Short mmCIF file of C-alpha atoms in Angstrom, two decimals:
data_model
loop_
_atom_site.label_atom_id
_atom_site.label_comp_id
_atom_site.label_asym_id
_atom_site.label_seq_id
_atom_site.Cartn_x
_atom_site.Cartn_y
_atom_site.Cartn_z
CA MET A 270 69.72 41.90 122.63
CA ASN A 271 72.76 43.70 123.18
CA HIS A 272 71.93 47.39 124.89
CA SER A 273 74.76 50.16 124.49
CA THR A 274 75.70 52.34 127.00
CA HIS A 275 76.08 55.65 125.80
CA VAL A 276 79.17 58.19 127.55
CA PHE A 277 76.65 61.14 126.73
CA PRO A 278 72.83 61.39 125.88
CA ALA A 279 72.17 61.38 122.52
CA ILE A 280 69.61 63.72 121.02
CA PRO A 281 68.34 64.19 118.33
CA THR A 282 69.10 68.01 116.45
CA GLN A 283 66.94 69.73 114.02
CA LEU A 284 67.20 73.03 112.85
CA THR A 285 64.78 76.02 114.38
CA GLY A 286 64.29 79.71 113.00
CA GLN A 287 64.86 80.92 117.14
CA ALA A 288 67.05 83.27 118.24
CA LEU A 289 69.77 81.60 119.82
CA VAL A 290 73.04 82.74 120.07
CA SER A 291 76.34 80.67 120.25
CA HIS A 292 78.14 83.66 121.89
CA ALA A 293 75.95 85.73 124.43
CA GLY A 294 78.46 86.28 126.27
CA LEU A 295 79.80 88.84 124.33
CA SER A 296 77.56 91.04 124.92
CA VAL A 297 79.40 92.33 128.05
CA LEU A 298 82.42 93.01 125.32
CA THR A 299 79.67 94.61 123.11
CA SER A 300 78.16 97.17 126.23
CA PHE A 301 81.47 98.12 126.82
CA LEU A 302 82.07 99.07 123.19
CA ASN A 303 78.91 101.03 123.36
CA ALA A 304 79.78 102.58 126.47
CA LEU A 305 83.54 103.79 125.87
CA ASP A 306 81.46 105.39 122.50
CA PHE A 307 83.80 103.46 119.98
CA ARG A 308 81.46 103.87 117.28
CA GLN A 309 81.85 107.87 116.99
CA LEU A 310 85.52 107.11 117.98
CA CYS A 311 86.16 105.58 115.16
CA GLU A 312 84.25 107.62 113.00
CA ASP A 313 86.78 111.24 114.10
CA ARG A 314 89.30 108.67 112.92
CA PHE A 315 88.67 106.03 110.28
CA SER A 316 85.53 108.05 107.81
CA GLN A 317 88.22 108.21 105.10
CA PHE A 318 88.20 104.11 104.77
CA VAL A 319 84.83 104.07 104.24
CA PRO A 320 82.33 105.55 101.50
CA THR A 321 80.10 108.74 102.64
CA THR A 322 77.18 107.00 102.08
CA ALA A 323 78.20 103.51 103.85
CA THR A 324 75.91 101.58 105.55
CA HIS A 325 78.26 100.21 108.00
CA ARG A 326 80.63 102.66 109.40
CA PRO A 327 84.38 102.37 110.63
CA GLY A 328 83.51 101.51 113.93
CA LYS A 329 81.47 98.57 113.11
CA ILE A 330 83.67 97.03 111.11
CA LEU A 331 85.83 97.79 113.35
CA GLY A 332 84.46 96.56 116.54
CA ALA A 333 82.94 93.19 114.79
CA LEU A 334 86.78 92.48 113.78
CA THR A 335 87.52 92.72 117.04
CA LEU A 336 85.15 90.39 118.76
CA SER A 337 85.40 87.99 116.28
CA LEU A 338 89.20 87.72 117.37
CA VAL A 339 88.00 87.59 120.97
CA ALA A 340 86.06 84.33 119.89
CA GLY A 341 88.65 83.27 118.33
CA GLY A 342 88.88 84.25 114.68
CA GLU A 343 91.29 83.63 112.42
CA GLN A 344 90.63 85.29 109.12
CA ALA A 345 88.28 87.82 108.37
CA SER A 346 85.00 86.21 106.91
CA ASP A 347 84.53 84.60 110.62
CA ILE A 348 82.71 88.15 111.37
CA ASP A 349 79.79 85.14 109.91
CA GLN A 350 79.36 84.07 113.76
CA LEU A 351 78.24 87.57 114.47
CA ARG A 352 76.66 87.95 111.28
CA ALA A 353 74.11 84.71 111.64
CA ALA A 354 72.81 86.90 115.33
CA PRO A 355 71.72 90.22 114.00
CA ASP A 356 69.02 90.66 117.31
CA MET A 357 72.39 90.86 119.29
CA PHE A 358 75.00 92.15 116.77
CA GLY A 359 73.01 94.37 114.26
CA SER A 360 73.60 94.37 110.88
CA VAL A 361 77.12 93.01 110.22
CA ALA A 362 79.71 93.57 106.91
CA SER A 363 79.84 91.40 104.55
CA ASP A 364 83.03 90.30 103.76
CA ALA A 365 83.42 92.27 100.21
CA THR A 366 82.94 94.85 102.59
CA VAL A 367 85.74 93.89 104.96
CA SER A 368 88.00 93.37 102.06
CA ARG A 369 87.60 96.61 100.74
CA PHE A 370 87.80 98.47 104.22
CA MET A 371 91.59 96.38 104.61
CA ASN A 372 92.66 97.28 101.49
CA ARG A 373 92.22 101.30 101.76
CA ILE A 374 94.07 100.59 104.72
CA LYS A 375 97.13 99.09 102.57
CA GLU A 376 96.42 102.20 100.14
CA GLN A 377 96.54 104.54 103.00
CA PRO A 378 99.40 102.45 106.37
CA GLU A 379 100.13 105.86 107.82
CA ALA A 380 96.96 107.65 108.12
CA PHE A 381 95.69 104.22 109.80
CA GLU A 382 98.59 103.53 112.18
CA HIS A 383 98.04 107.39 113.28
CA GLY A 384 94.34 107.46 114.17
CA PHE A 385 94.77 103.84 115.63
CA ALA A 386 96.85 105.29 118.13
CA THR A 387 95.58 107.70 119.34
CA MET A 388 92.00 106.23 119.28
CA THR A 389 93.40 103.50 122.26
CA ARG A 390 95.32 106.05 123.75
CA HIS A 391 91.99 107.89 124.43
CA LEU A 392 90.63 104.78 125.53
CA ARG A 393 93.40 103.83 127.45
CA THR A 394 93.22 107.25 129.52
CA LYS A 395 89.63 106.67 129.50
CA VAL A 396 89.50 103.62 131.07
CA TRP A 397 92.60 103.91 133.37
CA ALA A 398 90.51 107.05 135.06
CA ALA A 399 87.73 104.91 135.43
CA ALA A 400 90.02 102.86 137.70
CA GLY A 401 90.04 105.38 140.56
CA PRO A 402 92.67 103.39 143.50
CA ARG A 403 93.46 101.38 141.13
CA ASN A 404 94.36 103.58 138.08
CA PRO A 405 98.22 102.18 136.72
CA ALA A 406 99.21 105.89 136.13
CA ARG A 407 97.90 107.50 139.35
CA LEU A 408 99.92 104.20 140.74
CA ALA A 409 102.86 105.26 139.64
CA THR A 410 105.79 106.75 141.62
CA PRO A 411 109.64 106.31 140.96
CA ALA A 412 110.36 103.86 143.85
CA ASN A 413 106.66 101.69 142.14
CA PRO A 414 107.20 102.34 138.77
CA LEU A 415 104.78 101.77 135.86
CA ILE A 416 106.40 98.56 134.16
CA ILE A 417 107.44 98.07 130.40
CA ASP A 418 107.94 94.78 128.75
CA ILE A 419 109.99 94.81 125.77
CA ASP A 420 110.69 91.68 123.82
CA ALA A 421 110.45 89.88 120.42
CA SER A 422 108.34 86.87 119.32
CA LEU A 423 108.05 84.79 116.44
CA VAL A 424 105.24 84.35 114.13
CA HIS A 425 105.40 81.44 111.44
CA VAL A 426 103.37 82.10 108.01
CA HIS A 427 103.17 78.99 105.63
CA SER A 428 102.89 80.94 102.11
CA GLU A 429 104.95 83.98 101.39
CA LYS A 430 104.20 87.36 102.76
CA GLU A 431 105.48 90.56 102.37
CA SER A 432 108.03 91.72 104.26
CA SER A 433 108.47 87.51 106.07
CA ALA A 434 111.40 86.17 106.06
CA GLY A 435 113.74 83.27 107.51
CA THR A 436 114.04 82.72 110.86
CA TYR A 437 116.25 82.23 113.53
CA LYS A 438 114.70 78.73 114.39
CA GLY A 439 114.37 77.86 110.10
CA GLY A 440 111.06 79.23 110.16
CA TYR A 441 109.35 81.46 107.51
CA GLY A 442 107.38 84.50 108.97
CA PHE A 443 108.03 87.41 111.24
CA SER A 444 109.67 89.14 114.68
CA PRO A 445 107.29 91.48 115.76
CA MET A 446 108.63 93.86 119.18
CA ILE A 447 106.52 93.59 121.63
CA ALA A 448 105.75 96.26 124.07
CA MET A 449 103.27 95.29 127.32
CA ALA A 450 102.08 97.73 130.55
CA ASP A 451 102.63 95.42 133.27
CA TYR A 452 101.06 96.86 136.46
CA GLY A 453 100.96 94.10 139.15
CA LYS A 454 99.18 90.78 139.78
CA THR A 455 96.34 92.23 142.30
CA ASN A 456 95.62 95.07 139.08
CA GLY A 457 94.67 92.35 136.61
CA THR A 458 96.59 90.34 133.78
CA GLY A 459 98.35 93.12 132.14
CA GLU A 460 98.17 95.02 128.61
CA VAL A 461 100.06 95.68 125.81
CA LEU A 462 100.92 99.06 124.38
CA ALA A 463 102.62 98.80 120.94
CA VAL A 464 103.73 95.70 118.07
CA HIS A 465 106.31 96.40 115.96
CA LEU A 466 105.72 93.52 113.31
CA ARG A 467 109.19 93.35 111.89
CA PRO A 468 110.70 90.60 108.77
CA GLY A 469 111.12 87.07 110.27
CA ASN A 470 115.65 87.82 109.70
CA ARG A 471 115.47 90.61 112.51
CA GLY A 472 117.14 89.72 115.42
CA ALA A 473 115.72 90.48 118.90
CA ASN A 474 119.01 92.38 120.31
CA CYS A 475 117.94 95.13 117.76
CA ALA A 476 118.44 98.61 119.35
CA LYS A 477 116.80 100.38 116.68
CA SER A 478 112.86 97.93 116.86
CA HIS A 479 113.51 98.58 120.62
CA ILE A 480 113.89 102.45 120.52
CA GLU A 481 110.60 102.41 118.08
CA VAL A 482 108.53 100.29 120.02
CA LEU A 483 109.33 102.27 122.98
CA ASN A 484 108.86 105.03 121.17
CA GLN A 485 105.42 103.78 120.50
CA ALA A 486 104.89 102.53 123.93
CA LEU A 487 105.36 105.94 125.16
CA ALA A 488 103.02 107.62 122.95
CA GLN A 489 100.32 105.54 124.36
CA LEU A 490 100.17 107.00 128.18
CA PRO A 491 98.24 109.18 129.63
CA ASP A 492 98.82 112.45 130.36
CA ASP A 493 99.64 111.87 133.96
CA PHE A 494 103.16 111.03 132.81
CA TYR A 495 103.82 114.20 131.21
CA ASP A 496 104.58 117.62 132.66
CA GLU A 497 102.26 120.64 131.50
CA HIS A 498 105.26 121.39 128.73
CA GLY A 499 104.32 117.95 127.71
CA LYS A 500 108.07 116.52 128.48
CA LEU A 501 108.32 112.81 129.92
CA THR A 502 108.34 112.12 133.25
CA GLY A 503 110.81 108.95 132.68
CA LYS A 504 111.44 108.38 136.27
CA LYS A 505 107.34 107.09 137.16
CA ILE A 506 108.08 104.55 134.55
CA LEU A 507 110.84 101.04 134.16
CA VAL A 508 111.40 99.54 131.26
CA ARG A 509 112.63 95.21 131.44
CA THR A 510 113.92 93.84 129.11
CA ASP A 511 115.54 90.15 128.36
CA SER A 512 119.57 90.14 127.04
CA ALA A 513 118.78 91.53 123.78
CA GLY A 514 117.17 94.57 125.73
CA SER A 515 120.93 95.34 127.49
CA SER A 516 122.84 96.94 124.43
CA ARG A 517 124.45 99.84 125.30
CA GLU A 518 122.86 102.19 122.89
CA PHE A 519 119.51 101.37 124.02
CA LEU A 520 119.82 101.54 127.74
CA HIS A 521 121.76 105.22 127.39
CA TYR A 522 118.57 105.77 125.15
CA LEU A 523 116.57 105.47 128.27
CA ASP A 524 119.08 106.91 130.55
CA SER A 525 118.38 110.62 128.15
CA LEU A 526 114.74 110.09 128.73
CA GLY A 527 114.90 109.94 133.03
CA ILE A 528 113.81 106.00 132.90
CA GLN A 529 114.88 103.40 134.77
CA PHE A 530 115.61 100.41 132.78
CA SER A 531 116.14 96.85 134.56
CA THR A 532 117.60 94.38 131.93
CA SER A 533 119.05 91.05 131.53
CA TYR A 534 122.73 90.75 130.66
CA SER A 535 124.70 87.96 129.52
CA LEU A 536 127.94 87.56 131.83
CA PRO A 537 131.53 87.54 130.38
CA VAL A 538 134.42 85.66 130.69
CA ILE A 539 134.51 84.80 134.99
CA LYS A 540 138.23 84.10 136.00
CA GLU A 541 138.89 81.51 138.24
CA ARG A 542 139.52 83.48 141.10
CA PHE A 543 135.92 84.81 140.12
CA VAL A 544 134.23 81.72 140.36
CA ARG A 545 136.22 81.02 143.75
CA TRP A 546 134.22 84.19 144.88
CA ILE A 547 130.93 82.61 143.34
CA ASP A 548 131.16 79.96 146.10
CA GLU A 549 131.44 81.86 148.81
CA LYS A 550 127.30 82.45 149.42
CA LYS A 551 128.37 84.16 152.45
CA TYR A 552 128.49 87.38 150.20
CA TRP A 553 125.56 86.90 149.00
CA GLU A 554 121.56 87.29 150.59
CA PRO A 555 118.96 85.20 150.20
CA ALA A 556 116.78 85.65 147.04
CA LEU A 557 113.03 86.03 147.17
CA ASP A 558 110.12 84.62 145.41
CA ALA A 559 106.87 85.01 143.46
CA ASP A 560 105.27 85.71 146.76
CA GLY A 561 107.84 87.86 148.53
CA ASP A 562 109.31 85.25 150.75
CA LEU A 563 112.93 83.92 151.33
CA ARG A 564 114.66 81.42 149.66
CA ASP A 565 116.78 78.55 151.03
CA ASP A 566 118.30 77.92 147.48
CA ALA A 567 118.54 80.57 145.85
CA TRP A 568 121.01 84.12 146.18
CA VAL A 569 121.93 87.62 145.58
CA ILE A 570 124.28 89.97 145.37
CA ASP A 571 125.24 93.23 144.11
CA ALA A 572 128.56 92.55 141.65
CA SER A 573 128.88 95.86 140.84
CA LYS A 574 132.48 96.56 142.88
CA VAL A 575 133.36 93.14 141.10
CA LEU A 576 132.16 93.05 138.28
CA GLU A 577 133.56 96.27 136.05
CA LEU A 578 131.27 97.80 133.22
CA LYS A 579 132.40 100.19 130.40
CA ASP A 580 130.47 102.35 128.66
CA TYR A 581 127.18 102.10 129.88
CA PRO A 582 124.80 104.83 131.69
CA ALA A 583 126.09 106.17 134.77
CA GLY A 584 124.60 104.67 138.07
CA THR A 585 124.34 101.54 135.95
CA ARG A 586 124.67 98.31 138.50
CA ILE A 587 125.67 94.77 138.04
CA TYR A 588 123.38 91.90 140.04
CA LEU A 589 124.04 88.52 140.39
CA ARG A 590 121.56 85.55 141.02
CA ALA A 591 122.60 82.13 141.80
CA GLU A 592 120.09 79.05 142.16
CA PRO A 593 120.59 75.40 141.74
CA LEU A 594 120.05 74.53 138.03
CA HIS A 595 117.07 72.69 136.78
CA PRO A 596 116.45 68.82 135.91
CA GLY A 597 118.34 68.21 133.03
CA ALA A 598 119.69 71.33 132.17
CA LYS A 599 123.72 71.68 131.37
CA ALA A 600 126.46 73.26 133.44
CA ASN A 601 128.62 75.60 132.05
CA LEU A 602 131.33 77.20 133.25
CA PHE A 603 130.11 79.78 135.01
CA ASP A 604 127.65 77.77 137.04
CA THR A 605 129.59 76.77 139.64
CA ASP A 606 128.29 74.97 142.73
CA GLY A 607 125.37 73.24 141.24
CA ASN A 608 123.96 76.50 140.75
CA ARG A 609 123.61 78.74 137.69
CA VAL A 610 124.47 81.73 137.95
CA THR A 611 122.74 84.69 135.75
CA ALA A 612 122.78 88.48 136.02
CA PHE A 613 120.81 91.95 135.24
CA LEU A 614 121.51 95.29 134.66
CA THR A 615 119.82 98.59 136.34
CA ASN A 616 120.05 101.97 137.12
CA ALA A 617 116.92 101.40 140.07
CA PRO A 618 116.86 104.00 142.92
CA ARG A 619 115.88 101.11 145.08
CA PHE A 620 118.86 99.15 146.68
CA ASN A 621 117.14 95.94 147.95
CA VAL A 622 118.77 93.63 146.39
CA ALA A 623 116.38 91.18 146.89
CA PHE A 624 113.56 93.41 145.49
CA LEU A 625 114.56 93.78 142.64
CA ASP A 626 115.88 91.25 142.18
CA ALA A 627 112.52 89.03 142.37
CA ARG A 628 110.82 92.25 140.07
CA HIS A 629 112.83 91.44 137.27
CA ARG A 630 112.46 87.78 136.93
CA ALA A 631 108.45 88.53 137.41
CA ARG A 632 109.56 89.60 133.31
CA GLY A 633 108.56 86.27 132.88
CA ARG A 634 104.67 87.41 133.19
CA CYS A 635 105.13 89.31 129.37
CA GLU A 636 105.63 85.78 127.97
CA ASN A 637 101.91 85.08 129.01
CA ARG A 638 100.76 88.11 127.17
CA ILE A 639 102.84 87.46 124.38
CA ARG A 640 101.24 83.69 124.12
CA THR A 641 97.67 85.79 124.68
CA LEU A 642 98.58 88.09 121.67
CA LYS A 643 98.89 85.64 119.39
CA SER A 644 95.79 83.36 120.75
CA ALA A 645 93.71 86.78 119.88
CA GLY A 646 94.62 87.02 116.32
CA LEU A 647 98.71 87.69 116.22
CA GLY A 648 99.77 84.03 115.92
CA LYS A 649 97.63 83.85 112.68
CA LEU A 650 98.35 86.80 110.16
CA PRO A 651 96.01 86.40 106.90
CA TYR A 652 96.93 88.52 104.64
CA TRP A 653 99.72 89.29 102.06
CA SER A 654 100.01 93.28 102.12
CA PHE A 655 102.30 93.77 105.39
CA ALA A 656 100.35 96.82 105.71
CA ALA A 657 97.32 94.61 106.52
CA ASN A 658 99.12 92.36 108.73
CA GLN A 659 100.08 95.75 110.62
CA ALA A 660 96.54 96.44 111.23
CA TRP A 661 95.59 93.22 111.93
CA ALA A 662 98.00 92.79 114.58
CA ASN A 663 96.50 95.93 116.01
CA LEU A 664 93.28 94.71 116.45
CA ALA A 665 94.61 91.57 117.51
CA MET A 666 96.20 94.27 120.53
CA PHE A 667 93.06 95.95 120.59
CA ALA A 668 91.28 92.53 121.71
CA LEU A 669 94.03 91.74 124.06
CA ASN A 670 93.26 95.21 125.93
CA LEU A 671 89.13 95.03 125.69
CA VAL A 672 89.51 92.48 128.29
CA SER A 673 92.10 94.05 129.65
CA TRP A 674 89.96 96.68 130.24
CA LEU A 675 87.23 95.07 131.88
CA GLN A 676 89.65 93.57 134.52
CA LEU A 677 90.80 96.57 135.73
CA ALA A 678 87.74 99.19 135.38
CA VAL A 679 85.00 96.54 135.99
CA LEU A 680 85.95 94.12 138.18
CA PRO A 681 86.53 94.58 141.85
CA GLY A 682 89.94 93.60 142.82
CA GLY A 683 91.32 90.82 143.72
CA HIS A 684 88.57 88.90 141.51
CA GLU A 685 88.93 85.22 140.79
CA ALA A 686 88.26 86.75 136.51
CA SER A 687 91.09 89.44 136.75
CA VAL A 688 93.95 87.18 136.24
CA TRP A 689 91.48 84.99 133.77
CA ASP A 690 93.90 85.31 129.86
CA VAL A 691 91.66 85.26 126.71
CA LYS A 692 91.11 81.88 126.67
CA ARG A 693 89.93 81.91 129.84
CA TRP A 694 87.82 84.21 128.88
CA ARG A 695 86.09 81.90 126.29
CA TYR A 696 85.45 79.37 127.54
CA ARG A 697 84.06 80.33 130.49
CA LEU A 698 82.14 83.05 129.64
CA PHE A 699 82.10 84.41 125.67
CA SER A 700 80.96 80.98 123.88
CA MET A 701 77.93 80.74 126.56
CA ALA A 702 74.79 80.31 124.63
CA GLY A 703 72.05 82.80 125.48
CA LYS A 704 68.02 83.50 123.28
CA VAL A 705 66.82 86.73 122.36
CA VAL A 706 63.61 87.21 122.68
CA SER A 707 60.69 89.99 122.36
CA GLY A 708 58.36 91.59 124.98
CA GLY A 709 57.05 94.69 125.87
CA ARG A 710 57.94 96.34 123.25
CA GLN A 711 61.94 95.57 124.16
CA ARG A 712 64.51 92.48 123.50
CA ARG A 713 65.69 90.52 125.63
CA LEU A 714 68.86 88.16 125.99
CA LEU A 715 68.32 85.18 128.60
CA ILE A 716 70.66 83.54 129.67
CA PRO A 717 71.02 80.15 131.71
CA GLU A 718 70.55 80.65 135.09
CA LYS A 719 72.27 77.19 136.20
CA ALA A 720 75.47 79.01 133.72
CA PRO A 721 78.85 79.14 136.08
CA GLU A 722 79.08 82.04 134.64
CA ALA A 723 75.87 83.50 134.67
CA ARG A 724 76.37 85.54 137.51
CA LEU A 725 79.48 86.87 136.71
CA LEU A 726 78.43 87.86 133.32
CA CYS A 727 75.31 90.19 135.03
CA ARG A 728 77.67 91.94 137.52
CA LEU A 729 79.69 93.11 134.60
CA ILE A 730 76.97 94.24 132.33
CA GLU A 731 75.58 96.47 135.76
CA GLY A 732 79.41 97.08 136.21
CA ILE A 733 79.46 98.26 133.01
CA GLY A 734 76.58 100.54 132.79
CA VAL A 735 77.21 102.61 136.46
CA LEU A 736 80.36 103.16 133.82
CA PHE A 737 78.80 104.56 131.89
CA GLN A 738 76.22 106.51 133.32
CA ARG A 739 79.56 108.08 135.51
CA TRP A 740 81.29 108.46 131.45
CA ARG A 741 77.38 110.01 130.44
CA HIS A 742 76.76 112.68 133.31
CA GLY A 743 80.68 114.06 133.62
CA GLU A 744 81.60 112.03 136.72
CA LEU A 745 84.89 110.64 135.31
CA ALA A 746 87.22 111.99 132.80
CA VAL A 747 86.80 111.60 129.09
#
């Protein structure tokens, strides 16, 4: 007789009417939204998008969509996963109700944009204040400013949608411009301040788009970045971009606001004698790695006296970096002595060349945020209407920020989960199973104590409860 050996146990499956929850870990975010008074904030700003007597209010609809995106949903109908667990998520709006809500947004896009922007600014101010000594606004100084990364990306679509167009990569879709806050590796993964949806044929180096998304991002910053007259304190902010943001028009606009900048720069054609000067590494100093340690195979130098910059803001300096070519990379005219030479511009009031270079190269972290933002919903825009897709992009941004705020205000500094992206949160915590039980006139959510992140979930719930009480009793700014 042949006895087969199974890789995994073969357990018979059957249906049950018990109150089982497949995304019990989302209870962390439902508690966080409740503590933030999300329902009332939405009621104040979006009540015109639902009938006066409607059962499902704006806060419940937007909250359900946000939770769905955090859990991995890709379209509005994916909230049926929440609808299947009424004991935990309550009554969730039907697909038809959500569709009517989005249709009203299409009819009044400006009203929704304004309401959403003011709501997220209020929440950001509230959460940052709750972060205490890790408050990004409190930590921002002219020497160590809050960094705003601006970058464009591509979102491909597979059917014709309003304002979609061909991209430079031969695809079809949109080219959103995104502004993100980076407040350092030790304080979390950063957050997204603004998503400006654009047709796919819009260039990444459009100064107008950079200015527009920057203004949206600046409007999201708390009052700590403005003086008593409402004027922006630009010296506490640094805008960091790739070479697409090095246009003179954009840099002059930043300079007019007093904002610092650090932007990659495409080197002009270099003369032969300049190439020879690059080879003389005795004029250069060692670069720093991501941990602040010296590298023995990369160098940086202030080249402001060698390369003339014309029509740039006063105080703009140019720095060069030389490092070995990566495996498989092809050398060009500028890659002398087996090294690739890159450049960036800055007007920062610091002159430590290696520090400025390391801070600029940390711009690579924004690519992680863009990837996470696409995973949270931006990667698949489900509607034909441009206004509805912009609203969806805003919800994806809010889903990402909700997790980032959890890391900033609830988790202690240096915690392992403070650097998780949304996909890892899904796998480790949000997808955790549970069971709702009733007893003593109360309902409780039971979590397997052997679950790897069960302690983390309890810690987060406890931390959110402490924050709620502090907000409730006026101990923190609201």
